[in-house]
Amino acid sequence: MTALALLLLLAASPDPAEPRRNLVVVELFTSQGCGLCPDANRLLSELGAQEDTLALAFNVSYWDMYGWTDQFARPEFNQRQQDYVDAGPAHRVYTPHFVVNGAPQTLRFDHGQILGAVRGAEPVALHPSLLRTPDGLQVRLNGPAREQGATVWLAAYETGTIERTIEAGSNAGLDMVHFNTVRHLTALPGWSGAEYTVTAEPAACPDSLSCAVLVQASRGGPILGASRIPAVNREPAHQAGD
């Protein structure tokens, strides 16, 4: 084979598949009405810049009583945080609240402590396979049988940073930066081990949003597996005041 033919063959060959990457999962419970949360959102952005880190922000609504309604808060995000509080040593919900790999320890908002917890965390063991299909997101998973079934969550989120102008409350006048903001959280059928194939409804993972699947030992329990898939046909991020 001539050198030219070899080059043409290589050029025509498909790119190798991206290697499977096990992830460290960092969740932040945050609020547009929380005075410390703008700094926490920026820290989450720094953490999420690492290729092996899945960073997700869940906005909660209990700060709304102080004069500003959080535009991204949803009741199911409040419940997810409450599940972590119920499983761990914290006595009540609070923001900013970082959770690493579903561990229930209470992490106070200290940059050094958060960075140390993330850097010291092992990537979760399982890596579900995700595929967008015309019928919705297909999730596939396999592993040993489990005595206690695991919960499976699908989180659809805005990739990267977006800004919103906050007009009242503790952050009034601030163009607040948000990172990897979760917009929808859907409970999928549980997993008891062995082969698992589920296709989520299309609305649970729209093309305009990135999606992550979290396999969790129980509500508020350790995360056993995680995968993500990018958005397609994504619209540009909204700017402040949109």
PDB file of C-alpha atoms in Angstrom:
ATOM      1  CA  MET A   1       0.000   0.000   0.000  1.00  0.00           C
ATOM      2  CA  THR A   2       1.399   3.372  -0.955  1.00  0.00           C
ATOM      3  CA  ALA A   3       1.824   6.119   1.598  1.00  0.00           C
ATOM      4  CA  LEU A   4      -0.883   8.160  -0.143  1.00  0.00           C
ATOM      5  CA  ALA A   5      -3.355   5.257  -0.016  1.00  0.00           C
ATOM      6  CA  LEU A   6      -2.614   4.718   3.648  1.00  0.00           C
ATOM      7  CA  LEU A   7      -3.278   8.391   4.415  1.00  0.00           C
ATOM      8  CA  LEU A   8      -6.571   8.269   2.514  1.00  0.00           C
ATOM      9  CA  LEU A   9      -7.627   5.136   4.414  1.00  0.00           C
ATOM     10  CA  LEU A  10      -6.842   6.730   7.761  1.00  0.00           C
ATOM     11  CA  ALA A  11      -8.697   9.892   6.819  1.00  0.00           C
ATOM     12  CA  ALA A  12     -11.794   7.871   5.926  1.00  0.00           C
ATOM     13  CA  SER A  13     -11.769   5.854   9.146  1.00  0.00           C
ATOM     14  CA  PRO A  14     -14.145   6.939  11.895  1.00  0.00           C
ATOM     15  CA  ASP A  15     -12.721   8.596  14.984  1.00  0.00           C
ATOM     16  CA  PRO A  16     -12.281   6.201  17.894  1.00  0.00           C
ATOM     17  CA  ALA A  17     -15.067   6.255  20.431  1.00  0.00           C
ATOM     18  CA  GLU A  18     -14.536   8.505  23.423  1.00  0.00           C
ATOM     19  CA  PRO A  19     -13.215   6.343  26.280  1.00  0.00           C
ATOM     20  CA  ARG A  20     -15.618   5.517  29.081  1.00  0.00           C
ATOM     21  CA  ARG A  21     -14.846   7.801  31.978  1.00  0.00           C
ATOM     22  CA  ASN A  22     -15.957   7.091  35.519  1.00  0.00           C
ATOM     23  CA  LEU A  23     -17.004  10.272  37.283  1.00  0.00           C
ATOM     24  CA  VAL A  24     -16.916  12.057  40.613  1.00  0.00           C
ATOM     25  CA  VAL A  25     -20.382  13.530  41.183  1.00  0.00           C
ATOM     26  CA  VAL A  26     -20.647  16.964  42.828  1.00  0.00           C
ATOM     27  CA  GLU A  27     -24.103  18.338  43.609  1.00  0.00           C
ATOM     28  CA  LEU A  28     -24.728  21.872  44.835  1.00  0.00           C
ATOM     29  CA  PHE A  29     -27.983  22.964  46.415  1.00  0.00           C
ATOM     30  CA  THR A  30     -28.118  26.688  45.784  1.00  0.00           C
ATOM     31  CA  SER A  31     -30.524  29.613  45.581  1.00  0.00           C
ATOM     32  CA  GLN A  32     -30.799  32.993  43.898  1.00  0.00           C
ATOM     33  CA  GLY A  33     -31.829  34.391  47.292  1.00  0.00           C
ATOM     34  CA  CYS A  34     -28.809  33.091  49.229  1.00  0.00           C
ATOM     35  CA  GLY A  35     -26.024  35.610  49.842  1.00  0.00           C
ATOM     36  CA  LEU A  36     -23.224  33.011  49.794  1.00  0.00           C
ATOM     37  CA  CYS A  37     -24.499  31.175  46.732  1.00  0.00           C
ATOM     38  CA  PRO A  38     -22.934  33.341  43.986  1.00  0.00           C
ATOM     39  CA  ASP A  39     -19.483  32.327  45.271  1.00  0.00           C
ATOM     40  CA  ALA A  40     -20.623  28.713  45.590  1.00  0.00           C
ATOM     41  CA  ASN A  41     -21.858  28.721  41.990  1.00  0.00           C
ATOM     42  CA  ARG A  42     -18.455  29.949  40.839  1.00  0.00           C
ATOM     43  CA  LEU A  43     -16.727  27.210  42.824  1.00  0.00           C
ATOM     44  CA  LEU A  44     -18.995  24.609  41.222  1.00  0.00           C
ATOM     45  CA  SER A  45     -17.934  25.964  37.825  1.00  0.00           C
ATOM     46  CA  GLU A  46     -14.275  25.485  38.763  1.00  0.00           C
ATOM     47  CA  LEU A  47     -14.942  21.933  39.889  1.00  0.00           C
ATOM     48  CA  GLY A  48     -16.983  21.142  36.786  1.00  0.00           C
ATOM     49  CA  ALA A  49     -14.096  22.156  34.532  1.00  0.00           C
ATOM     50  CA  GLN A  50     -12.392  18.851  35.430  1.00  0.00           C
ATOM     51  CA  GLU A  51     -13.145  16.158  32.856  1.00  0.00           C
ATOM     52  CA  ASP A  52     -13.752  13.484  35.488  1.00  0.00           C
ATOM     53  CA  THR A  53     -16.234  15.608  37.481  1.00  0.00           C
ATOM     54  CA  LEU A  54     -19.976  15.750  36.920  1.00  0.00           C
ATOM     55  CA  ALA A  55     -21.129  18.996  38.545  1.00  0.00           C
ATOM     56  CA  LEU A  56     -24.854  19.701  38.938  1.00  0.00           C
ATOM     57  CA  ALA A  57     -26.657  22.643  40.554  1.00  0.00           C
ATOM     58  CA  PHE A  58     -30.101  22.177  42.102  1.00  0.00           C
ATOM     59  CA  ASN A  59     -31.862  25.444  42.963  1.00  0.00           C
ATOM     60  CA  VAL A  60     -34.137  25.312  46.015  1.00  0.00           C
ATOM     61  CA  SER A  61     -37.100  27.507  46.853  1.00  0.00           C
ATOM     62  CA  TYR A  62     -37.091  28.067  50.614  1.00  0.00           C
ATOM     63  CA  TRP A  63     -35.268  31.398  50.203  1.00  0.00           C
ATOM     64  CA  ASP A  64     -38.203  32.719  48.160  1.00  0.00           C
ATOM     65  CA  MET A  65     -39.881  34.024  51.334  1.00  0.00           C
ATOM     66  CA  TYR A  66     -37.235  36.753  51.580  1.00  0.00           C
ATOM     67  CA  GLY A  67     -38.378  38.674  48.543  1.00  0.00           C
ATOM     68  CA  TRP A  68     -37.156  36.975  45.363  1.00  0.00           C
ATOM     69  CA  THR A  69     -38.621  33.918  43.641  1.00  0.00           C
ATOM     70  CA  ASP A  70     -35.873  31.638  42.358  1.00  0.00           C
ATOM     71  CA  GLN A  71     -36.422  31.090  38.640  1.00  0.00           C
ATOM     72  CA  PHE A  72     -34.864  27.617  38.600  1.00  0.00           C
ATOM     73  CA  ALA A  73     -36.172  26.123  41.855  1.00  0.00           C
ATOM     74  CA  ARG A  74     -38.456  23.094  41.779  1.00  0.00           C
ATOM     75  CA  PRO A  75     -40.119  21.104  44.589  1.00  0.00           C
ATOM     76  CA  GLU A  76     -38.315  17.902  43.605  1.00  0.00           C
ATOM     77  CA  PHE A  77     -34.961  19.646  44.132  1.00  0.00           C
ATOM     78  CA  ASN A  78     -36.022  20.630  47.647  1.00  0.00           C
ATOM     79  CA  GLN A  79     -36.970  16.986  48.273  1.00  0.00           C
ATOM     80  CA  ARG A  80     -33.635  15.713  46.964  1.00  0.00           C
ATOM     81  CA  GLN A  81     -31.797  17.925  49.423  1.00  0.00           C
ATOM     82  CA  GLN A  82     -34.135  16.853  52.231  1.00  0.00           C
ATOM     83  CA  ASP A  83     -33.301  13.218  51.432  1.00  0.00           C
ATOM     84  CA  TYR A  84     -29.609  13.977  51.983  1.00  0.00           C
ATOM     85  CA  VAL A  85     -30.340  15.790  55.237  1.00  0.00           C
ATOM     86  CA  ASP A  86     -32.464  12.879  56.477  1.00  0.00           C
ATOM     87  CA  ALA A  87     -29.660  10.426  55.645  1.00  0.00           C
ATOM     88  CA  GLY A  88     -26.851  12.401  57.291  1.00  0.00           C
ATOM     89  CA  PRO A  89     -25.855  14.399  60.350  1.00  0.00           C
ATOM     90  CA  ALA A  90     -27.320  17.764  59.312  1.00  0.00           C
ATOM     91  CA  HIS A  91     -30.337  18.891  61.317  1.00  0.00           C
ATOM     92  CA  ARG A  92     -31.903  21.031  58.594  1.00  0.00           C
ATOM     93  CA  VAL A  93     -31.513  22.115  54.991  1.00  0.00           C
ATOM     94  CA  TYR A  94     -29.090  24.922  54.213  1.00  0.00           C
ATOM     95  CA  THR A  95     -27.367  26.641  51.306  1.00  0.00           C
ATOM     96  CA  PRO A  96     -24.888  26.474  49.808  1.00  0.00           C
ATOM     97  CA  HIS A  97     -24.864  22.706  50.347  1.00  0.00           C
ATOM     98  CA  PHE A  98     -22.286  20.592  48.482  1.00  0.00           C
ATOM     99  CA  VAL A  99     -22.674  16.810  48.251  1.00  0.00           C
ATOM    100  CA  VAL A 100     -19.878  14.625  46.808  1.00  0.00           C
ATOM    101  CA  ASN A 101     -20.787  11.187  45.432  1.00  0.00           C
ATOM    102  CA  GLY A 102     -23.945  11.172  47.529  1.00  0.00           C
ATOM    103  CA  ALA A 103     -21.967  11.060  50.779  1.00  0.00           C
ATOM    104  CA  PRO A 104     -24.069  12.355  53.684  1.00  0.00           C
ATOM    105  CA  GLN A 105     -21.331  14.285  55.489  1.00  0.00           C
ATOM    106  CA  THR A 106     -22.032  17.950  56.217  1.00  0.00           C
ATOM    107  CA  LEU A 107     -19.603  20.121  54.246  1.00  0.00           C
ATOM    108  CA  ARG A 108     -19.503  23.728  55.391  1.00  0.00           C
ATOM    109  CA  PHE A 109     -18.943  26.261  52.642  1.00  0.00           C
ATOM    110  CA  ASP A 110     -15.180  26.516  52.728  1.00  0.00           C
ATOM    111  CA  HIS A 111     -13.278  26.459  49.451  1.00  0.00           C
ATOM    112  CA  GLY A 112     -10.438  24.374  50.864  1.00  0.00           C
ATOM    113  CA  GLN A 113     -12.742  21.824  52.456  1.00  0.00           C
ATOM    114  CA  ILE A 114     -14.858  21.441  49.324  1.00  0.00           C
ATOM    115  CA  LEU A 115     -11.831  21.148  47.039  1.00  0.00           C
ATOM    116  CA  GLY A 116     -10.262  18.591  49.384  1.00  0.00           C
ATOM    117  CA  ALA A 117     -13.432  16.495  49.465  1.00  0.00           C
ATOM    118  CA  VAL A 118     -13.704  16.465  45.684  1.00  0.00           C
ATOM    119  CA  ARG A 119     -10.018  15.764  45.052  1.00  0.00           C
ATOM    120  CA  GLY A 120     -10.051  12.962  47.613  1.00  0.00           C
ATOM    121  CA  ALA A 121     -13.148  11.286  46.198  1.00  0.00           C
ATOM    122  CA  GLU A 122     -12.913   8.124  44.098  1.00  0.00           C
ATOM    123  CA  PRO A 123     -14.897   8.085  40.844  1.00  0.00           C
ATOM    124  CA  VAL A 124     -18.120   6.101  41.166  1.00  0.00           C
ATOM    125  CA  ALA A 125     -17.841   2.526  39.959  1.00  0.00           C
ATOM    126  CA  LEU A 126     -20.702   2.198  37.474  1.00  0.00           C
ATOM    127  CA  HIS A 127     -20.982   3.913  34.110  1.00  0.00           C
ATOM    128  CA  PRO A 128     -24.462   3.517  32.556  1.00  0.00           C
ATOM    129  CA  SER A 129     -24.669   3.606  28.774  1.00  0.00           C
ATOM    130  CA  LEU A 130     -26.752   6.498  27.405  1.00  0.00           C
ATOM    131  CA  LEU A 131     -28.153   6.847  23.892  1.00  0.00           C
ATOM    132  CA  ARG A 132     -30.559   9.410  22.460  1.00  0.00           C
ATOM    133  CA  THR A 133     -33.217   7.676  20.347  1.00  0.00           C
ATOM    134  CA  PRO A 134     -36.412   8.923  18.641  1.00  0.00           C
ATOM    135  CA  ASP A 135     -38.346   7.415  21.564  1.00  0.00           C
ATOM    136  CA  GLY A 136     -36.278   9.167  24.238  1.00  0.00           C
ATOM    137  CA  LEU A 137     -33.063   8.629  26.169  1.00  0.00           C
ATOM    138  CA  GLN A 138     -32.124   4.958  26.428  1.00  0.00           C
ATOM    139  CA  VAL A 139     -30.331   3.964  29.641  1.00  0.00           C
ATOM    140  CA  ARG A 140     -28.510   0.646  29.859  1.00  0.00           C
ATOM    141  CA  LEU A 141     -26.783  -0.806  32.893  1.00  0.00           C
ATOM    142  CA  ASN A 142     -25.484  -4.164  34.036  1.00  0.00           C
ATOM    143  CA  GLY A 143     -23.995  -5.504  37.238  1.00  0.00           C
ATOM    144  CA  PRO A 144     -24.331  -8.033  40.048  1.00  0.00           C
ATOM    145  CA  ALA A 145     -27.721  -8.627  41.663  1.00  0.00           C
ATOM    146  CA  ARG A 146     -28.476  -6.342  44.602  1.00  0.00           C
ATOM    147  CA  GLU A 147     -30.318  -7.256  47.800  1.00  0.00           C
ATOM    148  CA  GLN A 148     -31.603  -3.698  48.010  1.00  0.00           C
ATOM    149  CA  GLY A 149     -32.663  -2.021  44.796  1.00  0.00           C
ATOM    150  CA  ALA A 150     -31.023   1.219  43.680  1.00  0.00           C
ATOM    151  CA  THR A 151     -32.820   4.377  42.627  1.00  0.00           C
ATOM    152  CA  VAL A 152     -32.117   5.776  39.153  1.00  0.00           C
ATOM    153  CA  TRP A 153     -32.418   9.484  38.438  1.00  0.00           C
ATOM    154  CA  LEU A 154     -32.355  11.414  35.185  1.00  0.00           C
ATOM    155  CA  ALA A 155     -31.299  15.060  35.498  1.00  0.00           C
ATOM    156  CA  ALA A 156     -31.648  17.387  32.493  1.00  0.00           C
ATOM    157  CA  TYR A 157     -29.473  20.474  32.824  1.00  0.00           C
ATOM    158  CA  GLU A 158     -28.186  23.617  31.117  1.00  0.00           C
ATOM    159  CA  THR A 159     -24.543  23.043  30.236  1.00  0.00           C
ATOM    160  CA  GLY A 160     -22.078  25.712  31.282  1.00  0.00           C
ATOM    161  CA  THR A 161     -22.787  29.161  32.656  1.00  0.00           C
ATOM    162  CA  ILE A 162     -25.862  31.356  32.342  1.00  0.00           C
ATOM    163  CA  GLU A 163     -26.663  34.645  34.052  1.00  0.00           C
ATOM    164  CA  ARG A 164     -29.807  36.046  35.578  1.00  0.00           C
ATOM    165  CA  THR A 165     -30.325  39.517  37.012  1.00  0.00           C
ATOM    166  CA  ILE A 166     -31.603  39.307  40.594  1.00  0.00           C
ATOM    167  CA  GLU A 167     -33.957  42.183  41.385  1.00  0.00           C
ATOM    168  CA  ALA A 168     -34.747  41.656  45.082  1.00  0.00           C
ATOM    169  CA  GLY A 169     -33.584  39.801  48.178  1.00  0.00           C
ATOM    170  CA  SER A 170     -30.002  39.331  49.388  1.00  0.00           C
ATOM    171  CA  ASN A 171     -28.546  39.451  45.868  1.00  0.00           C
ATOM    172  CA  ALA A 172     -30.589  42.386  44.531  1.00  0.00           C
ATOM    173  CA  GLY A 173     -28.846  44.092  41.616  1.00  0.00           C
ATOM    174  CA  LEU A 174     -26.486  41.175  40.957  1.00  0.00           C
ATOM    175  CA  ASP A 175     -26.054  39.489  37.591  1.00  0.00           C
ATOM    176  CA  MET A 176     -25.817  36.041  39.147  1.00  0.00           C
ATOM    177  CA  VAL A 177     -23.832  33.336  37.378  1.00  0.00           C
ATOM    178  CA  HIS A 178     -25.258  29.805  37.385  1.00  0.00           C
ATOM    179  CA  PHE A 179     -23.434  26.653  36.280  1.00  0.00           C
ATOM    180  CA  ASN A 180     -24.845  23.341  35.028  1.00  0.00           C
ATOM    181  CA  THR A 181     -28.282  24.273  36.274  1.00  0.00           C
ATOM    182  CA  VAL A 182     -30.653  21.316  36.543  1.00  0.00           C
ATOM    183  CA  ARG A 183     -34.040  22.034  34.966  1.00  0.00           C
ATOM    184  CA  HIS A 184     -35.798  18.658  35.326  1.00  0.00           C
ATOM    185  CA  LEU A 185     -35.295  15.670  37.623  1.00  0.00           C
ATOM    186  CA  THR A 186     -37.059  12.409  36.755  1.00  0.00           C
ATOM    187  CA  ALA A 187     -37.165   9.173  38.728  1.00  0.00           C
ATOM    188  CA  LEU A 188     -36.660   6.179  36.416  1.00  0.00           C
ATOM    189  CA  PRO A 189     -37.538   2.588  37.321  1.00  0.00           C
ATOM    190  CA  GLY A 190     -35.275   1.205  40.038  1.00  0.00           C
ATOM    191  CA  TRP A 191     -32.373  -1.163  39.387  1.00  0.00           C
ATOM    192  CA  SER A 192     -31.893  -4.425  41.290  1.00  0.00           C
ATOM    193  CA  GLY A 193     -28.776  -5.553  39.485  1.00  0.00           C
ATOM    194  CA  ALA A 194     -28.371  -7.615  36.312  1.00  0.00           C
ATOM    195  CA  GLU A 195     -29.244  -6.195  32.893  1.00  0.00           C
ATOM    196  CA  TYR A 196     -31.259  -2.970  32.867  1.00  0.00           C
ATOM    197  CA  THR A 197     -32.630  -1.157  29.821  1.00  0.00           C
ATOM    198  CA  VAL A 198     -35.046   1.756  30.169  1.00  0.00           C
ATOM    199  CA  THR A 199     -36.090   4.435  27.701  1.00  0.00           C
ATOM    200  CA  ALA A 200     -37.139   7.703  29.321  1.00  0.00           C
ATOM    201  CA  GLU A 201     -39.880   9.887  27.910  1.00  0.00           C
ATOM    202  CA  PRO A 202     -38.493  12.455  25.414  1.00  0.00           C
ATOM    203  CA  ALA A 203     -39.597  15.351  27.629  1.00  0.00           C
ATOM    204  CA  ALA A 204     -37.367  14.066  30.436  1.00  0.00           C
ATOM    205  CA  CYS A 205     -34.252  14.646  28.335  1.00  0.00           C
ATOM    206  CA  PRO A 206     -34.970  17.190  25.584  1.00  0.00           C
ATOM    207  CA  ASP A 207     -32.370  17.723  22.871  1.00  0.00           C
ATOM    208  CA  SER A 208     -31.741  21.272  24.085  1.00  0.00           C
ATOM    209  CA  LEU A 209     -30.433  20.086  27.463  1.00  0.00           C
ATOM    210  CA  SER A 210     -27.562  17.893  28.551  1.00  0.00           C
ATOM    211  CA  CYS A 211     -28.589  14.918  30.656  1.00  0.00           C
ATOM    212  CA  ALA A 212     -27.042  12.909  33.464  1.00  0.00           C
ATOM    213  CA  VAL A 213     -28.113   9.588  34.942  1.00  0.00           C
ATOM    214  CA  LEU A 214     -27.351   8.901  38.598  1.00  0.00           C
ATOM    215  CA  VAL A 215     -27.640   5.420  40.111  1.00  0.00           C
ATOM    216  CA  GLN A 216     -28.033   5.765  43.863  1.00  0.00           C
ATOM    217  CA  ALA A 217     -28.044   3.161  46.630  1.00  0.00           C
ATOM    218  CA  SER A 218     -31.175   4.718  48.113  1.00  0.00           C
ATOM    219  CA  ARG A 219     -32.794   8.118  48.507  1.00  0.00           C
ATOM    220  CA  GLY A 220     -30.050  10.253  49.986  1.00  0.00           C
ATOM    221  CA  GLY A 221     -27.587   7.356  49.758  1.00  0.00           C
ATOM    222  CA  PRO A 222     -24.212   6.905  48.052  1.00  0.00           C
ATOM    223  CA  ILE A 223     -24.076   7.287  44.288  1.00  0.00           C
ATOM    224  CA  LEU A 224     -23.073   4.024  42.650  1.00  0.00           C
ATOM    225  CA  GLY A 225     -22.871   5.141  39.044  1.00  0.00           C
ATOM    226  CA  ALA A 226     -23.139   8.164  36.795  1.00  0.00           C
ATOM    227  CA  SER A 227     -23.027   9.067  33.113  1.00  0.00           C
ATOM    228  CA  ARG A 228     -23.778  12.154  31.049  1.00  0.00           C
ATOM    229  CA  ILE A 229     -24.684  12.955  27.475  1.00  0.00           C
ATOM    230  CA  PRO A 230     -24.424  16.394  25.848  1.00  0.00           C
ATOM    231  CA  ALA A 231     -27.236  18.458  24.425  1.00  0.00           C
ATOM    232  CA  VAL A 232     -27.938  18.604  20.699  1.00  0.00           C
ATOM    233  CA  ASN A 233     -29.376  21.589  18.869  1.00  0.00           C
ATOM    234  CA  ARG A 234     -28.620  23.641  21.957  1.00  0.00           C
ATOM    235  CA  GLU A 235     -29.722  27.248  21.878  1.00  0.00           C
ATOM    236  CA  PRO A 236     -27.208  29.880  22.993  1.00  0.00           C
ATOM    237  CA  ALA A 237     -27.119  30.544  26.742  1.00  0.00           C
ATOM    238  CA  HIS A 238     -29.408  33.334  27.892  1.00  0.00           C
ATOM    239  CA  GLN A 239     -27.722  36.475  29.107  1.00  0.00           C
ATOM    240  CA  ALA A 240     -28.467  38.592  32.131  1.00  0.00           C
ATOM    241  CA  GLY A 241     -31.986  39.882  32.270  1.00  0.00           C
ATOM    242  CA  ASP A 242     -33.381  37.512  29.607  1.00  0.00           C
TER     243      ASP A 242
END
